[in-house]
Short mmCIF file of C-alpha atoms in Angstrom, two decimals:
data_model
loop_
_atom_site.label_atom_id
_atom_site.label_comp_id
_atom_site.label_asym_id
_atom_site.label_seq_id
_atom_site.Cartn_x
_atom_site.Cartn_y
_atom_site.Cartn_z
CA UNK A 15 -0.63 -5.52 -41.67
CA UNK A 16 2.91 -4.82 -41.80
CA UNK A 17 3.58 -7.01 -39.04
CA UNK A 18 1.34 -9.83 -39.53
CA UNK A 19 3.49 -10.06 -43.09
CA UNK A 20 6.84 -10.42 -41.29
CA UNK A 21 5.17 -12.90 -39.00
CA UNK A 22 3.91 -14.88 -41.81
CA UNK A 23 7.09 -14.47 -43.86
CA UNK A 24 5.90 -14.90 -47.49
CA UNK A 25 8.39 -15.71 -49.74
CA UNK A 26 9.73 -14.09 -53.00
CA UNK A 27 11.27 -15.84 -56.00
CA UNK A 28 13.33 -13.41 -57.97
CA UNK A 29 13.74 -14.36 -61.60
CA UNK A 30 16.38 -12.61 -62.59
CA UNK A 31 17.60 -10.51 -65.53
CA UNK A 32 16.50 -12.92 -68.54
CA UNK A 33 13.39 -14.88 -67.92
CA UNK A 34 13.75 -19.17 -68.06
CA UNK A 35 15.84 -21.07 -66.12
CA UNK A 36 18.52 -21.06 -68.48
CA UNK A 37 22.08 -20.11 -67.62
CA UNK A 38 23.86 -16.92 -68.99
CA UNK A 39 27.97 -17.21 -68.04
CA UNK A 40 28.90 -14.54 -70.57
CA UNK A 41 26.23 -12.30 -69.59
CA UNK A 42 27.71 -13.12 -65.74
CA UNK A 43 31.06 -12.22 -66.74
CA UNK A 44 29.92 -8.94 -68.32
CA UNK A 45 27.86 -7.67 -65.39
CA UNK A 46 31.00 -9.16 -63.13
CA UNK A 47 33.45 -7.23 -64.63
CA UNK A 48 31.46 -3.72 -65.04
CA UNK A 49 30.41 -4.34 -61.71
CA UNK A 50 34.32 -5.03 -60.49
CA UNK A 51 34.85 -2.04 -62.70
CA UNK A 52 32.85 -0.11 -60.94
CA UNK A 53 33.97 -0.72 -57.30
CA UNK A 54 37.73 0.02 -58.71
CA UNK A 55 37.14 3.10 -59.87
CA UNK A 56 34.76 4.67 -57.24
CA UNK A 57 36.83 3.18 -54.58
CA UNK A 58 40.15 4.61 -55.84
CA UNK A 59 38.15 8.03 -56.03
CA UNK A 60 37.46 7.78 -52.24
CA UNK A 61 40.74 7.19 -51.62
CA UNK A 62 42.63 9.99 -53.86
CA UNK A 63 40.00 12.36 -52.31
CA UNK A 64 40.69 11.50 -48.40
CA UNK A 65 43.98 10.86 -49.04
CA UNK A 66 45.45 13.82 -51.24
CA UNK A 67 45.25 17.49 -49.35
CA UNK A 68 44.82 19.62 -52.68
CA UNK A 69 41.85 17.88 -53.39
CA UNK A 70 40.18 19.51 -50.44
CA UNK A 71 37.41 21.52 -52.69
CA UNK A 72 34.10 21.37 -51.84
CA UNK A 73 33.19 19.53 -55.45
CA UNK A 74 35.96 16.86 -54.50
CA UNK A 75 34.08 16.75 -51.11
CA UNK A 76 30.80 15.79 -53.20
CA UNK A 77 32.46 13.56 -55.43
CA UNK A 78 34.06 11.44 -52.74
CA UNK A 79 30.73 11.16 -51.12
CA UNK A 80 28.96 10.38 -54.40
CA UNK A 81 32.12 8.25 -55.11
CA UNK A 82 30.73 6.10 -51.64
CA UNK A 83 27.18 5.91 -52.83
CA UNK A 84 27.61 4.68 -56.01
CA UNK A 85 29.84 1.51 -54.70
CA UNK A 86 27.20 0.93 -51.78
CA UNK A 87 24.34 1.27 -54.68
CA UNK A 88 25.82 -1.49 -57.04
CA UNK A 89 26.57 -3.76 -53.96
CA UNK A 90 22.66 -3.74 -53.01
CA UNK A 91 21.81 -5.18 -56.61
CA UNK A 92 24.49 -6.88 -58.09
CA UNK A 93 25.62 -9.84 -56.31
CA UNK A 94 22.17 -10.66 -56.60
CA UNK A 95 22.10 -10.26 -60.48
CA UNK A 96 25.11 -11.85 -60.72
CA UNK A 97 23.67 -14.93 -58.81
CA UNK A 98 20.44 -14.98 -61.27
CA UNK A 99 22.60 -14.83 -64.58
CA UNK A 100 24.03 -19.01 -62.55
CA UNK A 101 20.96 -19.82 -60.33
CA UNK A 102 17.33 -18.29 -61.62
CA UNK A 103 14.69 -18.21 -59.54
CA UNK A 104 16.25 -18.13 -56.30
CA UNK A 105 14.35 -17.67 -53.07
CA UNK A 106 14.37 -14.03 -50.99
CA UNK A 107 12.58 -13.43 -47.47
CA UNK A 108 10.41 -11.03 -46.86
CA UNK A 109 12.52 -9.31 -44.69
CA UNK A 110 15.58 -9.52 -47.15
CA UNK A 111 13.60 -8.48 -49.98
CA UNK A 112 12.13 -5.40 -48.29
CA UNK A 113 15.37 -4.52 -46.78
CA UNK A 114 17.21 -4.47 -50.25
CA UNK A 115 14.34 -2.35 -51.55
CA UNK A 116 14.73 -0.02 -48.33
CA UNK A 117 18.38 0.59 -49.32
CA UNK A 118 18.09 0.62 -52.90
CA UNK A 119 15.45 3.48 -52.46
CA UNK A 120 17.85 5.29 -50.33
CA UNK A 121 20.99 4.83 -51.90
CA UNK A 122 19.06 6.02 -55.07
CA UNK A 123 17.59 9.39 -53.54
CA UNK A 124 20.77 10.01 -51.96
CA UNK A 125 22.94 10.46 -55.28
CA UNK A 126 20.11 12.56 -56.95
CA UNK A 127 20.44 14.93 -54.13
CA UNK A 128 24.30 14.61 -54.51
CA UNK A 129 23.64 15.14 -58.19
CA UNK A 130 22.32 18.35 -57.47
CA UNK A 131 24.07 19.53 -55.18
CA UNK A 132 27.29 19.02 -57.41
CA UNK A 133 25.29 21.11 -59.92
CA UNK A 134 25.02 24.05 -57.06
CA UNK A 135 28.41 23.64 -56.77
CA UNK A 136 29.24 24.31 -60.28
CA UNK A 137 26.77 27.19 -59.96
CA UNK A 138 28.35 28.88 -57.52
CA UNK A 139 31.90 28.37 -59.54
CA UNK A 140 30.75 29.72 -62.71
CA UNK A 141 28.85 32.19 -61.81
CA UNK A 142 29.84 33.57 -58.64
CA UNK A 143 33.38 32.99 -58.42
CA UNK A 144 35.35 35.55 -56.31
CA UNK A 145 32.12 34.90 -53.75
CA UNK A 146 32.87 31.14 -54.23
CA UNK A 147 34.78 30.25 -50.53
CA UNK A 148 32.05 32.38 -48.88
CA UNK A 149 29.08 30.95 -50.07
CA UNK A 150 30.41 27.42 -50.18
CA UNK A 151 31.80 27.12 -46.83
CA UNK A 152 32.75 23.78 -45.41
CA UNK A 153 29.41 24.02 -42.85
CA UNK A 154 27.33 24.45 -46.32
CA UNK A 155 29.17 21.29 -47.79
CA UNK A 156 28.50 19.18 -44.76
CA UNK A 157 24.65 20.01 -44.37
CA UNK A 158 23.80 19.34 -47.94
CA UNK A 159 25.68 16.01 -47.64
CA UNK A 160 23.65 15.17 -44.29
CA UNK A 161 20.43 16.52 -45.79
CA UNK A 162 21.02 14.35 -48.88
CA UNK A 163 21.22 11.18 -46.41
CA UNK A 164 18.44 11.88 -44.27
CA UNK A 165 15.80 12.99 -46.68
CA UNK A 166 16.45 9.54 -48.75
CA UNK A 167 16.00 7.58 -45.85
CA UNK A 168 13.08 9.13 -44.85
CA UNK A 169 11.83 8.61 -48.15
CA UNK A 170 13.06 5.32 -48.37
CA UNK A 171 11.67 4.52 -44.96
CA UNK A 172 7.93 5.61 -46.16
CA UNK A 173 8.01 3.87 -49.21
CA UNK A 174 9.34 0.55 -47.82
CA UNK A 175 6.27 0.74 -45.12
CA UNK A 176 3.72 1.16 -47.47
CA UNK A 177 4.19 -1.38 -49.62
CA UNK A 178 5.45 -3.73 -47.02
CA UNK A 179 1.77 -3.10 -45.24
CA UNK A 180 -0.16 -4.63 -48.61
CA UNK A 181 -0.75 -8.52 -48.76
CA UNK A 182 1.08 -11.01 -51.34
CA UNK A 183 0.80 -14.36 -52.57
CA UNK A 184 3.31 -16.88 -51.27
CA UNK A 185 5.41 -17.88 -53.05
CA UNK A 186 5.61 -14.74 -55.12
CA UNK A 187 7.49 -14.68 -58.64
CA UNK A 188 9.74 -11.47 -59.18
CA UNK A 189 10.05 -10.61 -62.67
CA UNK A 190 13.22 -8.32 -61.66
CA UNK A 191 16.71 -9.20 -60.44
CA UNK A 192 16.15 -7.39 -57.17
CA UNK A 193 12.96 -6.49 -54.97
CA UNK A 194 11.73 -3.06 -57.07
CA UNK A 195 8.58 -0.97 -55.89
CA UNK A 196 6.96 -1.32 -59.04
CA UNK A 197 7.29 -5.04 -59.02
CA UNK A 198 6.41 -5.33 -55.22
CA UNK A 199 2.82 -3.15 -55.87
CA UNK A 200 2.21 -5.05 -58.92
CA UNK A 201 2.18 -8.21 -57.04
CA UNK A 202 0.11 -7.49 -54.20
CA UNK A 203 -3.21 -8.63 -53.79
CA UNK A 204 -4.96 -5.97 -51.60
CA UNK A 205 -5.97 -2.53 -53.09
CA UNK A 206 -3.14 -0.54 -53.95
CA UNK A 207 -4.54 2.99 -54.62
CA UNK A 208 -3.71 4.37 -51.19
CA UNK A 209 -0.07 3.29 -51.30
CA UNK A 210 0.11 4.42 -55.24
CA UNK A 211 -1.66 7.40 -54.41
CA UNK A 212 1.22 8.49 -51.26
CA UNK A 213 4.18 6.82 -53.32
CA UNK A 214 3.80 8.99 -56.26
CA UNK A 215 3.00 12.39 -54.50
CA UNK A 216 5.43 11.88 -52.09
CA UNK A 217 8.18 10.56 -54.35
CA UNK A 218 7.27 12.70 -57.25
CA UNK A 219 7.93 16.00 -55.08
CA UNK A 220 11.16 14.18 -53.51
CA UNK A 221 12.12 12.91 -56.48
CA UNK A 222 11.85 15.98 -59.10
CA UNK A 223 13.26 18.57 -56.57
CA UNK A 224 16.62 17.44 -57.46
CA UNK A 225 15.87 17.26 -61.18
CA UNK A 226 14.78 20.79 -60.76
CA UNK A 227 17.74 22.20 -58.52
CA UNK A 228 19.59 20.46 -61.35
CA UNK A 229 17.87 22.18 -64.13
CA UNK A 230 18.22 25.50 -62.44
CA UNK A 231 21.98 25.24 -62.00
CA UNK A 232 23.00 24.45 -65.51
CA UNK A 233 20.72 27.34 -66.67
CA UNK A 234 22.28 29.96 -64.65
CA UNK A 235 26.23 28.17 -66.27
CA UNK A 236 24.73 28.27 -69.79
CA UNK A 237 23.35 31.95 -69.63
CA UNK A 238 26.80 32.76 -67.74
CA UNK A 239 29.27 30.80 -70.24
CA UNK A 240 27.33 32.56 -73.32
CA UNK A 241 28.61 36.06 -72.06
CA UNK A 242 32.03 34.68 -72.09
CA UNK A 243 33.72 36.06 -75.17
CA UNK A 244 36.55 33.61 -75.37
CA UNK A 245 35.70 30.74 -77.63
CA UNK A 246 37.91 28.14 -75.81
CA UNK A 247 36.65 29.19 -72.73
CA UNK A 248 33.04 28.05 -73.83
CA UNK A 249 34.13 24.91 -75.56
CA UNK A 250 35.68 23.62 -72.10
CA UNK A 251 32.90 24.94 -69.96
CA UNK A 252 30.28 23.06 -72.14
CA UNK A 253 32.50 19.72 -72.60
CA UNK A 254 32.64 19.58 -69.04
CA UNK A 255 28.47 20.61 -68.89
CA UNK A 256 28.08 17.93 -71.63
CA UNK A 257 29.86 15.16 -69.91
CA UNK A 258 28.03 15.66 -66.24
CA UNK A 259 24.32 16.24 -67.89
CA UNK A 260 24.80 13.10 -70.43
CA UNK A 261 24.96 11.31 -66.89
CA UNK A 262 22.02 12.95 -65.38
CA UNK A 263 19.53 12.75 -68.23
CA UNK A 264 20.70 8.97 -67.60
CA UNK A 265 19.90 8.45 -64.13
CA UNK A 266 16.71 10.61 -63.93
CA UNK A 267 15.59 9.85 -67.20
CA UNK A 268 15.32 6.26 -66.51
CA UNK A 269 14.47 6.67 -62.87
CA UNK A 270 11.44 8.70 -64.30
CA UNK A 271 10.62 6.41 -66.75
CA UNK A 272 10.02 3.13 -64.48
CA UNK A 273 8.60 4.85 -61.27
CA UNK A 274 6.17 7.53 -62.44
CA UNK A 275 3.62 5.30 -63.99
CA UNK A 276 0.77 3.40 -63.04
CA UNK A 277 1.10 -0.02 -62.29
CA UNK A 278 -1.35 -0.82 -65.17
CA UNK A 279 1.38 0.28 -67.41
CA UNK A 280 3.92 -2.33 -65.44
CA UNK A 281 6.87 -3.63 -68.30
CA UNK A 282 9.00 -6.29 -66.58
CA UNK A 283 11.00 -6.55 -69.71
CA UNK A 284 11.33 -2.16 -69.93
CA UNK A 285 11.82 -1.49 -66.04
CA UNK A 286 14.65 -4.90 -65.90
CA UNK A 287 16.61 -2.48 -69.08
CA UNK A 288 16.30 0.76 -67.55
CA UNK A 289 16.82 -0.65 -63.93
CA UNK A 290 20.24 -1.84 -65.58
CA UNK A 291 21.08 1.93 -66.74
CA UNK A 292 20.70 3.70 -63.50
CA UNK A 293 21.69 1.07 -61.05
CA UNK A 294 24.93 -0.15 -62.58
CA UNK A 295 25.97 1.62 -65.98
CA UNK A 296 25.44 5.54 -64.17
CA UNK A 297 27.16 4.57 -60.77
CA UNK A 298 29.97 3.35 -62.57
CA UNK A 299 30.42 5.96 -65.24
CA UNK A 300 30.32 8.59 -62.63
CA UNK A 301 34.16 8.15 -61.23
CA UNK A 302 35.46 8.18 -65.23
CA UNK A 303 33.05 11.27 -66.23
CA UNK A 304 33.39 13.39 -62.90
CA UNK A 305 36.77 12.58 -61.88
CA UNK A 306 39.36 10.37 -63.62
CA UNK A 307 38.73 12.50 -66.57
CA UNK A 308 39.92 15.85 -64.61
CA UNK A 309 43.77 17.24 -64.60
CA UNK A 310 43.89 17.87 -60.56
CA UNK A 311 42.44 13.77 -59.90
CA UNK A 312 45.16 12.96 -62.53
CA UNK A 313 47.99 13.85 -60.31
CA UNK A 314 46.77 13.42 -57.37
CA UNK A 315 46.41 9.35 -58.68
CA UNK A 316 50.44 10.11 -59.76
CA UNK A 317 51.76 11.61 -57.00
CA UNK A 318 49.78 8.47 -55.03
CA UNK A 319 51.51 5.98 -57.21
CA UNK A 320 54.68 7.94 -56.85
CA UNK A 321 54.60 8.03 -53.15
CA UNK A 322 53.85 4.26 -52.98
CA UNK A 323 56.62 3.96 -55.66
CA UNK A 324 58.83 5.72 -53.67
CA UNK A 325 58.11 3.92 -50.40
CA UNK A 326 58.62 0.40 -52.07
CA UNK A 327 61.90 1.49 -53.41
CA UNK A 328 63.05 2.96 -49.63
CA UNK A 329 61.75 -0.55 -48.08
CA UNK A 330 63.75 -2.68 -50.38
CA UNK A 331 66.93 -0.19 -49.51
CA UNK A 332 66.55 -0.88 -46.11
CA UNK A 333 65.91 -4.69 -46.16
CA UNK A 334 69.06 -4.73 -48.23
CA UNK A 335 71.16 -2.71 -45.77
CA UNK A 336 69.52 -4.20 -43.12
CA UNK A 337 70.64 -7.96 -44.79
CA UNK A 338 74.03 -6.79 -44.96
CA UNK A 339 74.72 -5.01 -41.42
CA UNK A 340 73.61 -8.45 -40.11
CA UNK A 341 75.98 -10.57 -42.09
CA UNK A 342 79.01 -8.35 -41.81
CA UNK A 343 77.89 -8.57 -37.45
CA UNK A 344 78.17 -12.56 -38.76
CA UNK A 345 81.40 -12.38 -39.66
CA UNK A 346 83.03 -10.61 -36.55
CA UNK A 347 81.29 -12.69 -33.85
CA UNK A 348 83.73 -15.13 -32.92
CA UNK A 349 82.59 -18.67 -33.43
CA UNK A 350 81.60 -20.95 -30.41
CA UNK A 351 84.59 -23.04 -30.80
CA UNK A 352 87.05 -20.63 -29.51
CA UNK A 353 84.22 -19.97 -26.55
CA UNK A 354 85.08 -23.33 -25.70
CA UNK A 355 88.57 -23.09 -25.91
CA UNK A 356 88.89 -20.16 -23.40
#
């Protein structure tokens, strides 16, 4: 079935963010410059974290990886929103809309397992930390990171081949601005149970083993930083909590919220809001919460802007010296005139 779709080709129409054909410039330059926003500061977190060598902790590890996700997440949705908010209704393939969903679904599992693997980290650090470098050795780091990938695209790969498998109309309308799972199985025509029925096993085990490992991790810090007996010491270890969990109740709150339902209880109106929390306002929150807020990214972004300071300043020298060495070899090269003379 899967085949005879991508030999048929249906096509989507995806609707957008607002529904009517009306166009929405301020909402465009909103969602353009959160969405700029967010590529700045993820990117810039990617670089400090490559780039600087005393951010070589395994939770800067994490971050830079999460840092990746998050701008490869937003770049699978938003240029599409973006062209909705000037040009509704526009026309998708069924191979481009599948292949968005495909890496939206990935891109999405992969930062929950990031997500909780950061939480692990933090874990370890809090609770365990003169056995910290053993336990989170640089082997550890890379095989949660690799796990994290594969799993989602696995996941991602299931997903996409069930529902591509099940029969639409043609043209389809796609109350969404991008090619959701919950939109897709509402529009198809043939029985859905057997998809619905894998989909939410499947995904609810891949999806809540995260949300669990997550759970876990910030129990063991809050039963560790209430035997602490210095006061500040708890008020920074739960600021720091407080920040990172406000940002996962986010993401897997509304990731819950949309995908473990029934499609009977379908919202296109609910899932377009909450699809706007965790697929552009979490991914670019994360860089500011995680990172920009901490003391060691701090100066590693000022010793980066020194550096490049620095290196402007010694390339201007030189230009300079350089400008004057030749005009001073100007003025003692004799001119061609007394060449001709001789």
């Amino acid at each position: 079935m899967a085949l005879a779709n991508f030999t048929s080709a249906p096509e989507f129409l995806l609707l957008g963010l607002v529904d009517g054909t009306d166009i929405h410039p301020l909402l465009f330059l909103l969602f353009l410059g959160v969405f700029l926003l967010n590529a700045l500061g993820n990117l810039t977190m990617v670089v400090v974290v490559r780039s600087d060598g005393a951010l070589r902790s395994p939770m800067y590890y994490f971050l830079g990886h999460l840092s990746l996700v998050d701008v490869c997440f937003t770049t699978v949705t938003v240029p599409r929103l973006l062209a909705g908010l000037l040009h509704p209704g526009q026309a998708v393939s069924f191979q481009g809309c599948f292949a968005q969903m495909y890496f939206f679904v990935a891109l999405g599992i992969t930062e929950s397992y990031l997500l909780a693997a950061m939480s692990y980290d933090r874990a370890v650090a809090v609770c365990r930390p003169l056995h910290y470098r053993v336990v989170m050795t640089p082997w550890r780091c890379t095989a949660l990171v690799a796990a994290s990938w594969t799993v989602a695209h696995l996941h991602s790969l299931l997903h996409t081949l069930l529902i591509s498998a099940l029969s639409y109309p043609c043209p389809a309308p796609v109350r969404h601005f991008f090619c959701d799972m919950t939109v897709m199985l509402s529009l198809a025509t043939s029985d859905t149970a057997a998809a619905e029925t894998a989909i939410f096993s499947e995904g609810l085990a891949v999806v809540l083993t995260p949300l669990l490992l997550v759970s876990l991790s910030y129990a063991r810090i809050l039963v560790a930083v209430l035997g602490v007996r210095s006061a500040g010491g708890r008020r920074r270890a739960f600021s720091t909590c407080g920040a990172h969990l406000v940002v996962v109740s986010l993401f897997f709150g509304s990731v819950l919220s949309v995908y473990f339902r029934p499609s009977s209880a379908y919202s296109a109106r609910y899932d377009r809001l909450a699809s706007v929390v965790y697929a552009v306002l979490t991914p670019t929150l994360n860089p500011f919460i995680y990172s920009l807020r901490n003391k060691e990214v701090k100066g590693a972004l000022k010793r980066g802007l020194r550096w490049r300071a620095v290196s402007q300043e010694l390339s201007g020298q030189f230009l300079i010296n350089r400008h004057f060495k030749n005009k001073n070899n100007y003025k003692r090269t004799p001119p061609f005139s007394s060449f001709a003379k001789r």
